[in-house]
Each structure stands twice: as C-alpha cells, then as structure tokens.
Coordinates of C-alpha atoms in Angstrom, one line a residue:
M1 CA -22.4 -18.3 -13.3
Q2 CA -20.5 -16.3 -10.7
A3 CA -16.9 -15.8 -11.5
H4 CA -14.2 -16.7 -9.0
V5 CA -12.1 -13.5 -9.8
S6 CA -13.4 -10.2 -11.1
I7 CA -10.7 -8.0 -12.8
I8 CA -11.6 -4.4 -12.2
L9 CA -10.6 -2.0 -15.0
P10 CA -11.4 1.8 -14.9
V11 CA -10.8 3.4 -18.2
H12 CA -10.5 7.1 -19.3
N13 CA -8.8 8.0 -22.6
A14 CA -6.5 4.9 -22.4
E15 CA -6.3 4.3 -26.1
P16 CA -2.4 4.3 -26.3
W17 CA -2.1 1.6 -23.7
L18 CA -5.4 -0.3 -23.8
D19 CA -4.5 -3.0 -26.3
E20 CA -1.5 -4.1 -24.3
C21 CA -3.6 -3.9 -21.0
L22 CA -6.3 -6.2 -22.4
R23 CA -3.9 -8.5 -24.0
S24 CA -2.4 -9.1 -20.5
V25 CA -5.8 -10.2 -19.3
L26 CA -6.1 -12.7 -22.2
Q27 CA -2.6 -14.1 -21.4
Q28 CA -3.3 -14.8 -17.6
D29 CA -2.6 -18.4 -16.6
F30 CA -5.3 -18.4 -13.8
E31 CA -7.2 -21.6 -13.9
G32 CA -10.4 -20.6 -12.2
T33 CA -13.4 -18.7 -13.7
M34 CA -12.5 -15.1 -14.4
E35 CA -14.4 -12.1 -15.6
L36 CA -13.4 -8.6 -16.7
S37 CA -15.4 -5.7 -15.4
V38 CA -14.7 -2.5 -17.3
F39 CA -16.1 0.9 -16.6
N40 CA -15.5 3.5 -19.3
D41 CA -15.4 7.0 -17.7
A42 CA -16.4 9.3 -20.5
S43 CA -13.5 8.6 -22.8
K44 CA -13.3 10.8 -25.9
D45 CA -10.8 8.7 -27.7
K46 CA -11.1 5.2 -29.2
S47 CA -11.1 3.4 -25.9
G48 CA -14.7 2.2 -26.3
A49 CA -14.0 0.6 -29.7
I50 CA -10.9 -1.1 -28.4
I51 CA -12.8 -2.5 -25.5
E52 CA -15.5 -3.9 -27.8
K53 CA -12.8 -5.5 -30.1
W54 CA -11.3 -7.3 -27.1
R55 CA -14.7 -8.4 -25.7
V56 CA -14.9 -11.0 -28.5
K57 CA -11.4 -12.3 -28.0
L58 CA -11.7 -12.5 -24.3
E59 CA -15.2 -14.2 -24.3
D60 CA -13.9 -16.7 -26.9
S61 CA -11.2 -17.6 -24.4
G62 CA -13.7 -18.1 -21.6
V63 CA -13.4 -14.6 -19.8
H64 CA -16.8 -13.1 -19.4
V65 CA -16.7 -9.3 -20.1
I66 CA -19.0 -6.7 -18.4
I67 CA -18.9 -3.2 -19.8
G68 CA -20.4 -0.1 -18.2
G69 CA -19.7 3.5 -18.5
H70 CA -21.1 6.9 -19.4
D71 CA -20.5 9.6 -22.1
S72 CA -20.9 12.8 -20.0
L73 CA -18.8 15.8 -20.9
S74 CA -16.5 15.2 -18.0
P75 CA -15.1 12.1 -16.3
R76 CA -16.2 11.4 -12.7
G77 CA -12.8 10.1 -11.6
V78 CA -10.9 6.9 -11.1
G79 CA -12.5 6.1 -7.7
Y80 CA -16.0 6.5 -9.0
S81 CA -15.1 4.3 -12.0
K82 CA -13.6 1.5 -9.8
N83 CA -16.7 1.6 -7.6
Q84 CA -19.0 1.2 -10.6
A85 CA -16.9 -1.6 -12.0
V86 CA -17.0 -3.3 -8.6
A87 CA -20.8 -2.9 -8.4
Q88 CA -21.4 -4.6 -11.7
S89 CA -19.0 -7.5 -11.1
S90 CA -19.9 -10.8 -9.6
G91 CA -16.5 -12.4 -8.5
S92 CA -15.7 -13.6 -5.0
Y93 CA -12.3 -11.9 -5.3
L94 CA -11.4 -8.5 -6.9
C95 CA -8.2 -7.9 -8.9
F96 CA -7.7 -4.2 -9.6
L97 CA -6.0 -3.8 -12.9
D98 CA -4.3 -0.5 -12.0
S99 CA -1.7 0.3 -9.4
I100 CA -2.5 -1.4 -6.1
I101 CA 0.9 -2.8 -5.4
G102 CA 1.7 -5.9 -3.4
C103 CA 4.4 -7.4 -5.8
R104 CA 7.6 -6.4 -7.6
V105 CA 7.0 -4.1 -10.5
R106 CA 8.6 -3.1 -13.8
R107 CA 8.4 0.6 -14.8
D108 CA 7.4 1.9 -18.2
P109 CA 9.5 3.9 -19.2
P110 CA 12.2 1.8 -17.4
N111 CA 14.0 4.9 -16.0
S112 CA 11.0 6.7 -14.6
T113 CA 10.9 7.4 -10.8
E114 CA 13.9 5.1 -10.1
R115 CA 14.0 5.7 -6.3
Y116 CA 10.3 5.0 -6.0
T117 CA 10.5 1.8 -8.0
R118 CA 13.5 0.6 -6.0
W119 CA 11.6 1.3 -2.8
I120 CA 8.6 -0.7 -4.0
N121 CA 10.6 -3.6 -5.1
Q122 CA 12.6 -3.8 -1.8
L123 CA 9.6 -3.8 0.6
T124 CA 9.4 -6.8 2.8
P125 CA 6.0 -8.3 3.7
E126 CA 6.2 -6.5 7.2
Q127 CA 7.0 -3.2 5.6
L128 CA 3.8 -3.2 3.6
L129 CA 2.1 -2.6 7.0
T130 CA 4.7 -0.3 8.5
Q131 CA 5.5 1.8 5.5
G132 CA 2.4 1.3 3.4
V133 CA 2.0 2.1 -0.3
P134 CA 0.5 5.3 -1.7
E135 CA -1.6 3.8 -4.4
D136 CA -5.3 3.7 -3.5
L137 CA -4.5 4.8 -0.1
L138 CA -8.0 5.0 1.3
F139 CA -8.8 1.6 0.0
F140 CA -5.7 0.2 1.7
Y141 CA -6.4 1.9 5.0
E142 CA -10.0 0.8 5.1
H143 CA -8.9 -2.7 4.5
L144 CA -6.5 -2.6 7.4
R145 CA -9.2 -1.0 9.6
K146 CA -11.5 -3.9 8.9
G147 CA -8.8 -6.4 10.0
G148 CA -7.5 -7.3 6.6
G149 CA -4.0 -8.6 6.0
V150 CA -1.4 -8.1 3.2
V151 CA 0.8 -10.5 1.4
R152 CA 4.0 -9.7 -0.5
V153 CA 4.5 -11.5 -3.8
D154 CA 8.2 -11.4 -4.5
Q155 CA 7.8 -11.7 -8.3
S156 CA 7.5 -9.0 -11.0
L157 CA 3.8 -9.2 -11.9
L158 CA 3.0 -5.7 -12.8
L159 CA 4.1 -3.3 -15.5
Y160 CA 3.6 0.0 -13.8
R161 CA 3.2 2.7 -16.4
Y162 CA 4.3 6.3 -15.8
H163 CA 2.9 9.1 -17.9
P164 CA 2.0 12.7 -17.3
R165 CA -1.8 12.2 -17.6
A166 CA -1.9 9.5 -15.0
A167 CA -4.6 10.1 -12.3
T168 CA -1.9 9.9 -9.6
H169 CA -0.8 13.4 -10.6
S170 CA -4.3 14.9 -10.0
V171 CA -4.2 14.1 -6.2
L172 CA -2.8 17.0 -4.1
E173 CA 0.2 16.0 -2.1
T174 CA -1.3 17.8 0.9
T175 CA -4.3 15.5 0.7
I176 CA -2.2 12.4 0.8
W177 CA -0.2 13.8 3.6
T178 CA -3.3 14.6 5.7
H179 CA -4.6 11.0 5.3
R180 CA -1.2 9.5 6.1
V181 CA -0.9 11.6 9.3
R182 CA -4.4 10.7 10.5
F183 CA -3.8 7.0 9.9
L184 CA -0.5 7.2 11.8
E185 CA -2.3 8.7 14.7
E186 CA -5.2 6.3 14.5
Q187 CA -3.4 3.0 14.1
A188 CA 0.3 3.4 15.2
L189 CA 0.7 6.1 17.8
P190 CA -1.9 4.7 20.3
R191 CA 0.5 1.8 20.9
W192 CA 3.2 4.2 22.1
A193 CA 3.1 6.2 25.3
A194 CA 5.9 8.3 23.9
F195 CA 8.0 8.6 20.8
T196 CA 10.8 10.6 19.2
I197 CA 10.7 12.1 15.6
W198 CA 13.9 11.3 13.8
N199 CA 14.7 14.2 11.6
A200 CA 14.9 17.9 12.8
G201 CA 14.6 19.1 9.3
K202 CA 11.8 20.1 7.1
Q203 CA 9.9 16.7 7.0
G204 CA 10.3 16.1 10.8
R205 CA 9.0 19.6 11.6
R206 CA 6.1 19.3 9.3
L207 CA 5.0 16.0 10.9
Y208 CA 5.2 17.6 14.3
R209 CA 3.1 20.5 13.2
S210 CA 0.6 18.2 11.6
L211 CA 0.0 16.2 14.8
T212 CA -2.9 16.8 17.1
A213 CA -2.1 18.4 20.4
A214 CA -2.5 15.0 22.1
S215 CA 0.0 13.4 19.8
Q216 CA 2.5 16.3 20.1
R217 CA 2.5 15.7 23.9
K218 CA 3.7 12.2 23.3
V219 CA 6.8 13.4 21.5
V220 CA 9.0 12.5 24.5
A221 CA 12.3 10.8 24.5
F222 CA 14.8 9.5 27.2
C223 CA 18.2 10.8 27.3
D224 CA 20.9 8.0 27.5
F225 CA 23.1 10.3 29.6
C226 CA 20.8 10.5 32.6
A227 CA 18.0 8.0 31.7
C228 CA 15.4 10.6 32.5
P229 CA 12.4 11.7 30.4
Q230 CA 12.8 14.9 28.4
V231 CA 10.5 16.7 26.0
V232 CA 12.5 15.9 23.0
A233 CA 10.7 16.2 19.7
F234 CA 13.6 15.5 17.4
C235 CA 16.8 13.6 17.0
D236 CA 19.2 14.0 14.1
V237 CA 22.7 13.3 12.9
D238 CA 23.2 16.9 11.6
E239 CA 25.8 18.6 13.9
N240 CA 24.5 22.0 13.0
K241 CA 21.0 21.3 14.1
I242 CA 22.2 19.5 17.2
R243 CA 24.5 22.5 18.0
K244 CA 21.6 24.9 17.6
G245 CA 19.9 22.8 20.2
F246 CA 16.2 23.4 19.6
Y247 CA 13.4 24.0 17.2
C248 CA 11.0 26.8 17.7
H249 CA 7.5 26.0 16.9
E250 CA 6.6 29.4 15.4
D251 CA 2.9 28.5 14.6
S252 CA 2.1 27.5 18.2
Q253 CA -0.5 29.5 20.0
E254 CA 1.5 29.1 23.2
R255 CA 3.4 31.9 24.8
P256 CA 6.3 31.8 25.0
K257 CA 6.5 29.7 21.8
P258 CA 7.8 26.2 22.4
R259 CA 11.5 25.6 21.9
I260 CA 11.8 21.9 21.3
P261 CA 15.3 20.3 22.0
I262 CA 17.1 18.3 19.4
L263 CA 19.3 15.4 20.4
H264 CA 21.9 13.3 18.5
F265 CA 20.1 10.1 17.5
R266 CA 22.4 8.0 19.7
A267 CA 21.3 10.0 22.7
A268 CA 17.6 9.3 22.1
R269 CA 15.7 6.1 22.7
P270 CA 13.0 4.4 20.6
P271 CA 10.4 4.2 19.5
F272 CA 11.0 6.5 16.6
V273 CA 8.9 7.9 13.8
I274 CA 11.5 8.2 11.0
C275 CA 11.0 11.1 8.6
V276 CA 14.2 10.5 6.6
K277 CA 13.9 9.6 2.9
L278 CA 15.7 6.3 2.2
D279 CA 18.4 5.7 -0.3
L280 CA 19.6 9.4 -0.3
T281 CA 22.6 9.3 1.9
G282 CA 24.8 6.6 0.3
G283 CA 23.7 4.1 2.9
A284 CA 24.9 6.3 5.9
F285 CA 21.3 6.6 7.3
E286 CA 20.6 3.0 6.9
D287 CA 23.9 2.0 8.6
N288 CA 23.1 4.3 11.5
L289 CA 19.6 2.7 11.9
R290 CA 21.0 -0.8 11.7
S291 CA 23.6 0.0 14.4
L292 CA 20.8 0.5 16.9
H293 CA 19.4 -3.0 16.4
L294 CA 15.8 -1.9 16.2
Q295 CA 12.8 -3.8 15.2
E296 CA 10.6 -2.2 12.6
G297 CA 7.0 -1.8 13.7
Q298 CA 7.9 -2.1 17.3
D299 CA 10.8 0.3 17.8
F300 CA 10.4 2.6 14.7
L301 CA 8.2 3.4 11.8
H302 CA 9.0 5.1 8.5
F303 CA 7.1 8.2 7.6
S304 CA 8.8 9.6 4.6

C-alpha cells in the first residue's frame, strides 16, 4: 500500500546519532500511513546494523521501512543519497529527516552557532521567501521556481545537530554564494528597475562585483536632496565611508575605472538589497531600518 508520507533519510557513518534519530521516527504522532526510506551511502561504521535493528521495531509499530545503499570505497554524497531514497519511496509527501528548515529548531550542542540559530528561530513566514534558508539550497530554489510555497511552523520540531563531520562543511562558501547571487538576479531583481546596495563594506562590494553587467547598471538610487536619479551603488551609515565618497571598482575593465558614489542611508531611496549581517550592532542597524518604514520583499531584501 502506498504510504501517505515518506521519511527520507540519507546515512553516512552516522553511528553516534542514528539510534536517537530512528527513535524519533518511532515516536512520531502522525496518524496517517508512514514509511521510512533509508539510503546507506557506503558507511564503514555500524550504521547498517543499527538500521536493521530499528527496522524490526519500526515495522512492528506500522512504519514500513525501505533500505537501499551501496558499499563502495567512497560515499557518493548527501544529494545522491537523498535522490536514491526518494526514488525508492512511495509516499505522496516527502519529509526529509535532515536539515531542511521551516520550523523552530534546537541546536545540539545548545551553544553551537548561536547567531545562526537565533536567525532561524526568528524568521517570519514572509522572510522564508525573502531571506531563504541555506540548507538544501538548490532543492529550495527549484521548489520556488516551480511555483511552490513555504509555510512557517512556529514550534520547535527539529533537533539540529552540529558536528565537524557534517556534510554542510564540505560545501564551498563560494559555491553557495554563486547560487544565491544567480537566484537573486533571476527571481528578485527583475521586479526592480533600479536598486541600492546597503553596505559599502566588504559584503556590499562583493555583491556588486558578483552581479552581471545588466544588474550592475540597475544599481541606481534617488537622492532625497534633489529627487534626481544618480548612479549610487551603495548607501551606508559609516561616516568614514561616506566621507570618502566613492568606491573604486578596481576589477572593472572600463577605463577609467568606475568610482561609485556612497550615500548616507537616509539620502537614498528604496528598494534596497541589504548586505548587513543582522544582530551584530546591538540593534542599531535594525532601528535604522525600522525608522524608514519599509516593507520587506517590496522595499528591501536581505542578502547577508
């Protein structure tokens, strides 16, 4: 019989945490039919034996268990393992038992990545779209491209484990950055004829350099002093940057190299792409943003 929900579980050398993980499946209070689809990606520890042990307990409780995998010398990766687990499943809905986040989370250890955990737990339903979540980024983006929606569950439903061997650490930061910039240009920037990058520092300049030439030409703001359009790539609150007055794009092939003006944020107009990390200024940045009475998604997007 086809299951209502398939729980998708990729496994690679998960012995220290697998008992707790599979116990959580057994303890679910979902009332529909449920199956667990496991793909063991060349584990060299006791993961396979633990899975077989729990198969009996789970099936005795009414959870059908499907186990796939391979014993090659090297793992093929979490993406491959998820795809294989999905392919062998039968459910109408998929529940990924890893780190796709749409709810509040608890961290283990509790004090790991405190700022990141606080950010996840404070996201509103609207911010799931405007800020996104980095876990399983390509899956999330493709879901949105196909017209899918997102729902925020304001309960702590996930114990999000942090450890040095997590697959997250194997993904290059530059790879994540490239995908995020391309998605920004594909989904958000076409809605805006012009925009201002909020942050004349490292992250703002990096975003500007990463944009295509067409997107760079959209970096236009309107000066409140004269209400006329200016080529203003950045706004900031840092008086030193504003006093300097410009950012020189050294990597540009143009001659002379572009010198891009920097305004005080109150002298610029939305929409903004904000490249300021939240929760680092003691609330000063958040107060400045609130003072402008902007609407997230329409007047500004976070890219930090």
